[in-house]
Amino acid sequence: MNENQIYVIYGDHIKEMTASLLEAVDLKGRIPSHDSLIGLKPNLVVAKPSSTGATTTPEIVEGVIEYLQKYGYHNLLILEGSWVGDDTGRAFKVCGYDLISKKYGVPLFDTKKDSVSVQSYGGISMEICNKALETDFLIDLPVLKGHCQTYVTGALKNMKGCISDREKRHFHTLGLHRPIAYLNKLLRPDFVVADGICGDLDFEEGGNPVRMNRIFAGSDPVLTDSYIASCMGYRPADIEYIRIAADIGVGSCDIDRADIIELNRDTTLASPASSRRVQSLAKYTEAKDACSACYANLIQALARMEDCGELRALKGHPVKIGQKYQNSSGSGPGVGRCASGFKPCCMGCPPKTEEILKMLRAYRLRK
Ligand code: SF4
C-alpha cells in the first residue's frame, strides 16, 4: 500500500477482520527486520472496556499480535499511559490487556513510569517517553471517537500516551492542537490500525458509544485522522491539529484525493442504540434492518446537525434507512441504496457521513 491509501474492512468478527486487513496491506513488508522492536500503542485513556466507546477493542490488538507472530516477529511490546488521574495498570486489567499479555507473551509497558527525553519542534519542548522512542516500528491503534475540545480523536492524538503526565498537563495549557501535531513530527507512528468498531460520539472517555463495525489501516496518520474526521461528519481542515500536522509535513489531510479501498461490505445489522444521546438521535430515524456501518454514518450526521441546531427541521420527517425499504417508496429523506425509493435519498452502500449531511441539510432548508 502507499501513503495515500486507506484500507477499510467491515464486520463484527474482529480478529479475523484484523488478520484480513493486515494481509491486504502486507504489514510485514513494512517492518525493517525480524529483530525490530515493535511497539503496539492502543488507546487506553481510561480504565473502561471498549464497549463504552473509549478504548481500543482488545481483539484488534490480539489480531495484530497473531499476525506478527505468525510471520516471525516476536519482539513486541504493548505500551500506553492513561490520562492524568487514571492508572495505566488498572486500564490494562479492565480493558483485557493483562490477559492478552499472558496469552501471547507480550509485555505491557506503562509509559507513565518511563524515563523521558526532552525533544523540541517549532519552539515547543516536550518530554517523550524513552521506550516509545526506542521502538523500531510503532503501530498506532487509536479509536474513532469524538472529543469535547478537539472534536475528534484518532491516531495523532493517541500519541499523547507516549509523553509524561507532566507533559500531558502542559499540552492542555498550550491548547492541545499545536503540541499534538508537533509531537507527531517528533514521534510519528509507522503504521495505523484504527478501531472503528465502537467509538464514542462526543467524549474520549466514552459513554455514548456508536457501533460502527469497521477497522481501517493506513501508513499516514494525518490521512487516517482525516478519514476519521470525515466519518464523523467534519472536514479534516475543521480539526485544527489535523490541519497543523499537514502544514508541517507529518502527512496529508487531502481526504478527497485519498484512495479508500473497502475490502468488503458491512452485512451486520445495527443493534438498538443504548446510550442516551444515540437514543435521542435515533428518534429522527425509521430504521428497518439497517446495516451497522450505514446506521452509524447516519447517527454521526444527525449528531453534527444537532451540534449546529439544525435537527428541529427534521421533526416529523424521519429518515428511512435499512434493507427492508428496498421495495418501498415515498416522500421524505432516505439514506442508502436500499431507501432509493424515498425522495430525496443519499445513495451509497453505505453512504458517507458527509454526503448524508449534505442531503439532510439541503432537505432541511427546503422545509
Ligand atoms: S444501503 Fe442498505 S445494504 Fe447498503 S449498507 Fe445501507 S442498509 Fe446496508
GROMACS .gro file of C-alpha atoms and ligand atoms in nm:
model
  375
    1MET     CA    1   0.000   0.000   0.000
    2ASN     CA    2   0.110   0.359  -0.046
    3GLU     CA    3   0.076   0.661   0.182
    4ASN     CA    4  -0.233   0.782   0.001
    5GLN     CA    5  -0.432   0.465   0.064
    6ILE     CA    6  -0.663   0.368   0.345
    7TYR     CA    7  -0.790   0.011   0.363
    8VAL     CA    8  -1.126  -0.045   0.533
    9ILE     CA    9  -1.288  -0.369   0.643
   10TYR     CA   10  -1.640  -0.405   0.787
   11GLY     CA   11  -1.798  -0.662   1.012
   12ASP     CA   12  -1.807  -0.797   1.365
   13HIS     CA   13  -1.560  -1.087   1.353
   14ILE     CA   14  -1.291  -0.862   1.485
   15LYS     CA   15  -0.983  -1.084   1.499
   16GLU     CA   16  -1.048  -1.232   1.156
   17MET     CA   17  -1.112  -0.884   1.013
   18THR     CA   18  -0.783  -0.760   1.156
   19ALA     CA   19  -0.595  -1.054   1.003
   20SER     CA   20  -0.753  -0.998   0.660
   21LEU     CA   21  -0.681  -0.627   0.676
   22LEU     CA   22  -0.314  -0.678   0.765
   23GLU     CA   23  -0.272  -0.936   0.490
   24ALA     CA   24  -0.427  -0.696   0.240
   25VAL     CA   25  -0.191  -0.412   0.335
   26ASP     CA   26   0.107  -0.650   0.368
   27LEU     CA   27   0.211  -0.505   0.703
   28LYS     CA   28   0.510  -0.741   0.732
   29GLY     CA   29   0.661  -0.586   0.422
   30ARG     CA   30   0.692  -0.254   0.605
   31ILE     CA   31   0.877  -0.377   0.915
   32PRO     CA   32   1.255  -0.328   0.894
   33SER     CA   33   1.366  -0.670   1.030
   34HIS     CA   34   1.260  -0.965   1.241
   35ASP     CA   35   1.464  -0.824   1.530
   36SER     CA   36   1.277  -0.494   1.522
   37LEU     CA   37   1.124  -0.382   1.849
   38ILE     CA   38   0.760  -0.335   1.752
   39GLY     CA   39   0.552  -0.114   1.978
   40LEU     CA   40   0.173  -0.152   1.985
   41LYS     CA   41   0.010   0.165   2.112
   42PRO     CA   42  -0.362   0.118   2.188
   43ASN     CA   43  -0.581   0.390   2.334
   44LEU     CA   44  -0.644   0.304   2.700
   45VAL     CA   45  -0.705   0.661   2.809
   46VAL     CA   46  -0.929   0.543   3.093
   47ALA     CA   47  -0.991   0.213   3.266
   48LYS     CA   48  -1.315   0.134   3.082
   49PRO     CA   49  -1.390  -0.153   2.845
   50SER     CA   50  -1.406  -0.090   2.471
   51SER     CA   51  -1.786  -0.131   2.473
   52THR     CA   52  -1.806   0.218   2.630
   53GLY     CA   53  -1.654   0.367   2.314
   54ALA     CA   54  -1.343   0.487   2.499
   55THR     CA   55  -1.071   0.228   2.446
   56THR     CA   56  -0.921   0.008   2.176
   57THR     CA   57  -1.104  -0.320   2.124
   58PRO     CA   58  -0.865  -0.585   2.261
   59GLU     CA   59  -0.946  -0.833   1.983
   60ILE     CA   60  -0.788  -0.592   1.733
   61VAL     CA   61  -0.463  -0.595   1.929
   62GLU     CA   62  -0.486  -0.974   1.950
   63GLY     CA   63  -0.532  -0.987   1.574
   64VAL     CA   64  -0.223  -0.770   1.521
   65ILE     CA   65  -0.014  -0.984   1.757
   66GLU     CA   66  -0.127  -1.310   1.596
   67TYR     CA   67  -0.041  -1.171   1.252
   68LEU     CA   68   0.304  -1.055   1.362
   69GLN     CA   69   0.387  -1.375   1.550
   70LYS     CA   70   0.272  -1.585   1.254
   71TYR     CA   71   0.534  -1.411   1.041
   72GLY     CA   72   0.810  -1.448   1.298
   73TYR     CA   73   0.803  -1.109   1.470
   74HIS     CA   74   0.836  -1.175   1.842
   75ASN     CA   75   0.999  -0.862   1.980
   76LEU     CA   76   0.669  -0.696   2.067
   77LEU     CA   77   0.559  -0.457   2.338
   78ILE     CA   78   0.223  -0.301   2.428
   79LEU     CA   79   0.282   0.049   2.558
   80GLU     CA   80   0.039   0.304   2.694
   81GLY     CA   81  -0.003   0.571   2.958
   82SER     CA   82  -0.362   0.652   3.058
   83TRP     CA   83  -0.470   1.010   3.106
   84VAL     CA   84  -0.367   1.207   3.413
   85GLY     CA   85  -0.569   1.078   3.706
   86ASP     CA   86  -0.613   0.722   3.583
   87ASP     CA   87  -0.387   0.431   3.646
   88THR     CA   88  -0.248   0.254   3.338
   89GLY     CA   89  -0.214  -0.077   3.526
   90ARG     CA   90  -0.585  -0.064   3.609
   91ALA     CA   91  -0.666   0.018   3.245
   92PHE     CA   92  -0.456  -0.279   3.124
   93LYS     CA   93  -0.660  -0.501   3.355
   94VAL     CA   94  -1.009  -0.360   3.298
   95CYS     CA   95  -0.962  -0.342   2.920
   96GLY     CA   96  -0.843  -0.702   2.892
   97TYR     CA   97  -0.478  -0.635   2.811
   98ASP     CA   98  -0.344  -0.830   3.112
   99LEU     CA   99  -0.494  -1.141   2.959
  100ILE     CA  100  -0.354  -1.061   2.613
  101SER     CA  101  -0.009  -1.016   2.764
  102LYS     CA  102  -0.024  -1.358   2.933
  103LYS     CA  103  -0.178  -1.536   2.635
  104TYR     CA  104   0.078  -1.415   2.378
  105GLY     CA  105   0.379  -1.346   2.599
  106VAL     CA  106   0.384  -0.979   2.501
  107PRO     CA  107   0.494  -0.744   2.783
  108LEU     CA  108   0.288  -0.444   2.891
  109PHE     CA  109   0.472  -0.119   2.942
  110ASP     CA  110   0.335   0.175   3.142
  111THR     CA  111   0.480   0.488   2.984
  112LYS     CA  112   0.394   0.688   3.297
  113LYS     CA  113   0.676   0.502   3.473
  114ASP     CA  114   0.931   0.554   3.197
  115SER     CA  115   1.225   0.792   3.183
  116VAL     CA  116   1.187   1.071   2.928
  117SER     CA  117   1.388   1.262   2.672
  118VAL     CA  118   1.316   1.627   2.607
  119GLN     CA  119   1.269   1.693   2.238
  120SER     CA  120   1.171   2.014   2.062
  121TYR     CA  121   0.994   2.121   1.750
  122GLY     CA  122   0.871   2.463   1.643
  123GLY     CA  123   0.968   2.623   1.974
  124ILE     CA  124   0.781   2.369   2.190
  125SER     CA  125   0.984   2.130   2.405
  126MET     CA  126   0.820   1.814   2.528
  127GLU     CA  127   0.900   1.511   2.744
  128ILE     CA  128   0.868   1.196   2.537
  129CYS     CA  129   0.895   0.851   2.695
  130ASN     CA  130   1.215   0.675   2.601
  131LYS     CA  131   1.058   0.337   2.535
  132ALA     CA  132   0.839   0.486   2.264
  133LEU     CA  133   1.145   0.649   2.108
  134GLU     CA  134   1.335   0.319   2.122
  135THR     CA  135   1.084   0.124   1.916
  136ASP     CA  136   1.192   0.041   1.562
  137PHE     CA  137   0.835   0.023   1.437
  138LEU     CA  138   0.541   0.183   1.614
  139ILE     CA  139   0.186   0.070   1.539
  140ASP     CA  140  -0.075   0.322   1.648
  141LEU     CA  141  -0.411   0.164   1.743
  142PRO     CA  142  -0.649   0.454   1.808
  143VAL     CA  143  -1.028   0.454   1.845
  144LEU     CA  144  -1.250   0.651   1.606
  145LYS     CA  145  -1.429   0.876   1.856
  146GLY     CA  146  -1.526   1.228   1.949
  147HIS     CA  147  -1.350   1.470   2.182
  148CYS     CA  148  -1.503   1.760   2.372
  149GLN     CA  149  -1.220   2.002   2.283
  150THR     CA  150  -1.071   1.879   1.958
  151TYR     CA  151  -1.400   1.734   1.815
  152VAL     CA  152  -1.235   1.412   1.702
  153THR     CA  153  -0.953   1.199   1.829
  154GLY     CA  154  -0.757   0.938   1.642
  155ALA     CA  155  -0.403   0.840   1.552
  156LEU     CA  156  -0.232   1.176   1.607
  157LYS     CA  157  -0.382   1.241   1.947
  158ASN     CA  158  -0.330   0.881   2.058
  159MET     CA  159   0.044   0.951   2.064
  160LYS     CA  160  -0.021   1.160   2.375
  161GLY     CA  161   0.001   0.834   2.566
  162CYS     CA  162   0.376   0.840   2.491
  163ILE     CA  163   0.452   1.156   2.689
  164SER     CA  164   0.488   1.210   3.063
  165ASP     CA  165   0.189   1.309   3.278
  166ARG     CA  166   0.354   1.646   3.335
  167GLU     CA  167   0.369   1.693   2.959
  168LYS     CA  168   0.003   1.595   2.919
  169ARG     CA  169  -0.091   1.881   3.154
  170HIS     CA  170   0.140   2.113   2.964
  171PHE     CA  171  -0.030   2.018   2.633
  172HIS     CA  172  -0.363   2.134   2.774
  173THR     CA  173  -0.220   2.471   2.871
  174LEU     CA  174  -0.100   2.506   2.509
  175GLY     CA  175  -0.448   2.434   2.374
  176LEU     CA  176  -0.375   2.075   2.262
  177HIS     CA  177  -0.380   2.124   1.883
  178ARG     CA  178  -0.031   2.256   1.814
  179PRO     CA  179   0.155   2.028   2.059
  180ILE     CA  180  -0.032   1.721   1.932
  181ALA     CA  181   0.072   1.799   1.575
  182TYR     CA  182   0.432   1.874   1.682
  183LEU     CA  183   0.452   1.554   1.888
  184ASN     CA  184   0.381   1.359   1.570
  185LYS     CA  185   0.665   1.539   1.397
  186LEU     CA  186   0.896   1.410   1.671
  187LEU     CA  187   0.738   1.066   1.714
  188ARG     CA  188   0.546   0.969   1.402
  189PRO     CA  189   0.378   0.629   1.414
  190ASP     CA  190   0.492   0.396   1.136
  191PHE     CA  191   0.152   0.244   1.082
  192VAL     CA  192  -0.206   0.295   1.197
  193VAL     CA  193  -0.467   0.027   1.259
  194ALA     CA  194  -0.774   0.222   1.368
  195ASP     CA  195  -1.058   0.082   1.573
  196GLY     CA  196  -1.389   0.191   1.424
  197ILE     CA  197  -1.580  -0.094   1.586
  198CYS     CA  198  -1.736   0.109   1.865
  199GLY     CA  199  -1.638   0.468   1.939
  200ASP     CA  200  -1.794   0.748   2.137
  201LEU     CA  201  -1.989   1.024   1.964
  202ASP     CA  202  -1.858   1.307   2.180
  203PHE     CA  203  -1.613   1.215   2.452
  204GLU     CA  204  -1.279   1.042   2.466
  205GLU     CA  205  -1.379   0.882   2.797
  206GLY     CA  206  -1.681   0.708   2.642
  207GLY     CA  207  -2.046   0.699   2.744
  208ASN     CA  208  -2.226   0.741   2.410
  209PRO     CA  209  -2.085   0.453   2.207
  210VAL     CA  210  -2.186   0.407   1.845
  211ARG     CA  211  -2.143   0.069   1.685
  212MET     CA  212  -1.965   0.136   1.353
  213ASN     CA  213  -1.825  -0.211   1.276
  214ARG     CA  214  -1.516  -0.114   1.080
  215ILE     CA  215  -1.141  -0.133   1.114
  216PHE     CA  216  -0.914   0.063   0.885
  217ALA     CA  217  -0.544   0.093   0.825
  218GLY     CA  218  -0.300   0.335   0.670
  219SER     CA  219   0.058   0.448   0.689
  220ASP     CA  220  -0.015   0.821   0.705
  221PRO     CA  221  -0.156   0.919   1.048
  222VAL     CA  222  -0.279   1.255   0.917
  223LEU     CA  223  -0.474   1.085   0.641
  224THR     CA  224  -0.622   0.823   0.874
  225ASP     CA  225  -0.731   1.105   1.109
  226SER     CA  226  -0.876   1.290   0.812
  227TYR     CA  227  -1.075   0.978   0.733
  228ILE     CA  228  -1.191   0.964   1.096
  229ALA     CA  229  -1.299   1.329   1.074
  230SER     CA  230  -1.496   1.260   0.757
  231CYS     CA  231  -1.662   0.953   0.912
  232MET     CA  232  -1.781   1.185   1.189
  233GLY     CA  233  -1.913   1.449   0.951
  234TYR     CA  234  -1.625   1.700   0.975
  235ARG     CA  235  -1.398   1.831   0.705
  236PRO     CA  236  -1.037   1.747   0.807
  237ALA     CA  237  -0.939   2.114   0.785
  238ASP     CA  238  -1.203   2.189   1.052
  239ILE     CA  239  -0.987   1.999   1.301
  240GLU     CA  240  -0.700   2.225   1.392
  241TYR     CA  241  -0.444   1.963   1.488
  242ILE     CA  242  -0.502   1.775   1.163
  243ARG     CA  243  -0.455   2.095   0.968
  244ILE     CA  244  -0.134   2.186   1.156
  245ALA     CA  245   0.006   1.833   1.118
  246ALA     CA  246  -0.049   1.855   0.743
  247ASP     CA  247   0.108   2.203   0.729
  248ILE     CA  248   0.428   2.085   0.899
  249GLY     CA  249   0.459   1.780   0.676
  250VAL     CA  250   0.353   1.495   0.904
  251GLY     CA  251   0.117   1.376   0.631
  252SER     CA  252  -0.170   1.470   0.405
  253CYS     CA  253  -0.520   1.582   0.501
  254ASP     CA  254  -0.647   1.570   0.143
  255ILE     CA  255  -0.918   1.311   0.203
  256ASP     CA  256  -1.084   1.390  -0.131
  257ARG     CA  257  -0.779   1.257  -0.314
  258ALA     CA  258  -0.723   0.961  -0.085
  259ASP     CA  259  -0.764   0.615  -0.224
  260ILE     CA  260  -1.013   0.447   0.011
  261ILE     CA  261  -1.015   0.073  -0.051
  262GLU     CA  262  -1.310  -0.108   0.104
  263LEU     CA  263  -1.236  -0.479   0.127
  264ASN     CA  264  -1.597  -0.583   0.182
  265ARG     CA  265  -1.946  -0.457   0.264
  266ASP     CA  266  -2.099  -0.443   0.608
  267THR     CA  267  -2.372  -0.701   0.642
  268THR     CA  268  -2.422  -0.687   1.018
  269LEU     CA  269  -2.750  -0.534   1.131
  270ALA     CA  270  -2.747  -0.229   1.357
  271SER     CA  271  -2.847  -0.318   1.709
  272PRO     CA  272  -3.073  -0.089   1.912
  273ALA     CA  273  -2.889   0.216   2.040
  274SER     CA  274  -2.825   0.201   2.412
  275SER     CA  275  -2.684   0.539   2.513
  276ARG     CA  276  -2.893   0.845   2.587
  277ARG     CA  277  -2.767   1.069   2.308
  278VAL     CA  278  -2.775   0.797   2.045
  279GLN     CA  279  -3.130   0.709   2.150
  280SER     CA  280  -3.239   1.070   2.120
  281LEU     CA  281  -3.085   1.096   1.770
  282ALA     CA  282  -3.247   0.766   1.674
  283LYS     CA  283  -3.587   0.938   1.714
  284TYR     CA  284  -3.515   1.112   1.384
  285THR     CA  285  -3.483   0.781   1.202
  286GLU     CA  286  -3.705   0.496   1.095
  287ALA     CA  287  -3.468   0.204   1.064
  288LYS     CA  288  -3.566  -0.136   0.930
  289ASP     CA  289  -3.280  -0.384   0.912
  290ALA     CA  290  -3.017  -0.115   0.863
  291CYS     CA  291  -2.656  -0.230   0.840
  292SER     CA  292  -2.439  -0.113   1.130
  293ALA     CA  293  -2.199   0.098   0.921
  294CYS     CA  294  -2.483   0.268   0.734
  295TYR     CA  295  -2.675   0.345   1.051
  296ALA     CA  296  -2.363   0.470   1.231
  297ASN     CA  297  -2.291   0.715   0.948
  298LEU     CA  298  -2.647   0.847   0.975
  299ILE     CA  299  -2.620   0.885   1.354
  300GLN     CA  300  -2.290   1.075   1.312
  301ALA     CA  301  -2.456   1.306   1.057
  302LEU     CA  302  -2.754   1.368   1.288
  303ALA     CA  303  -2.515   1.441   1.576
  304ARG     CA  304  -2.338   1.710   1.369
  305MET     CA  305  -2.676   1.861   1.279
  306GLU     CA  306  -2.775   1.864   1.643
  307ASP     CA  307  -2.445   2.035   1.731
  308CYS     CA  308  -2.537   2.308   1.481
  309GLY     CA  309  -2.900   2.340   1.596
  310GLU     CA  310  -3.031   2.204   1.265
  311LEU     CA  311  -3.224   1.900   1.377
  312ARG     CA  312  -3.557   2.060   1.453
  313ALA     CA  313  -3.648   2.081   1.083
  314LEU     CA  314  -3.637   1.703   1.061
  315LYS     CA  315  -3.905   1.660   1.328
  316GLY     CA  316  -4.192   1.469   1.170
  317HIS     CA  317  -3.972   1.369   0.875
  318PRO     CA  318  -3.790   1.060   0.999
  319VAL     CA  319  -3.506   0.938   0.783
  320LYS     CA  320  -3.573   0.599   0.627
  321ILE     CA  321  -3.283   0.359   0.635
  322GLY     CA  322  -3.241  -0.016   0.603
  323GLN     CA  323  -3.274  -0.319   0.383
  324LYS     CA  324  -3.648  -0.356   0.440
  325TYR     CA  325  -3.707  -0.038   0.238
  326GLN     CA  326  -3.574  -0.194  -0.080
  327ASN     CA  327  -3.915  -0.215  -0.244
  328SER     CA  328  -4.073   0.088  -0.077
  329SER     CA  329  -4.111   0.444  -0.190
  330GLY     CA  330  -4.244   0.770  -0.054
  331SER     CA  331  -4.160   1.126   0.023
  332GLY     CA  332  -3.919   1.226   0.297
  333PRO     CA  333  -3.549   1.159   0.325
  334GLY     CA  334  -3.391   0.819   0.276
  335VAL     CA  335  -3.036   0.707   0.338
  336GLY     CA  336  -2.856   0.434   0.146
  337ARG     CA  337  -2.921   0.249  -0.174
  338CYS     CA  338  -3.194   0.043  -0.003
  339ALA     CA  339  -3.402   0.357   0.053
  340SER     CA  340  -3.364   0.484  -0.303
  341GLY     CA  341  -3.744   0.493  -0.339
  342PHE     CA  342  -3.756   0.786  -0.097
  343LYS     CA  343  -3.701   1.142  -0.209
  344PRO     CA  344  -3.452   1.284  -0.152
  345CYS     CA  345  -3.216   0.996  -0.098
  346CYS     CA  346  -2.845   0.984  -0.024
  347MET     CA  347  -2.728   0.688  -0.228
  348GLY     CA  348  -2.433   0.467  -0.143
  349CYS     CA  349  -2.387   0.139   0.035
  350PRO     CA  350  -2.308   0.262   0.290
  351PRO     CA  351  -2.325   0.633   0.204
  352LYS     CA  352  -2.061   0.859   0.354
  353THR     CA  353  -2.142   1.072   0.657
  354GLU     CA  354  -2.061   1.398   0.480
  355GLU     CA  355  -2.291   1.308   0.188
  356ILE     CA  356  -2.573   1.223   0.428
  357LEU     CA  357  -2.515   1.557   0.598
  358LYS     CA  358  -2.523   1.743   0.268
  359MET     CA  359  -2.851   1.578   0.166
  360LEU     CA  360  -3.019   1.632   0.505
  361ARG     CA  361  -2.906   1.996   0.523
  362ALA     CA  362  -3.046   2.065   0.177
  363TYR     CA  363  -3.369   1.890   0.274
  364ARG     CA  364  -3.391   2.095   0.593
  365LEU     CA  365  -3.351   2.422   0.400
  366ARG     CA  366  -3.643   2.329   0.176
  367LYS     CA  367  -3.870   2.273   0.478
  368SF4     S1  368  -2.767   0.084   0.174
  368SF4    FE1  369  -2.875  -0.096   0.255
  368SF4     S2  370  -2.740  -0.272   0.220
  368SF4    FE2  371  -2.617  -0.084   0.192
  368SF4     S3  372  -2.525  -0.050   0.392
  368SF4    FE3  373  -2.716   0.068   0.389
  368SF4     S4  374  -2.874  -0.065   0.477
  368SF4    FE4  375  -2.696  -0.194   0.424
   0.00000   0.00000   0.00000
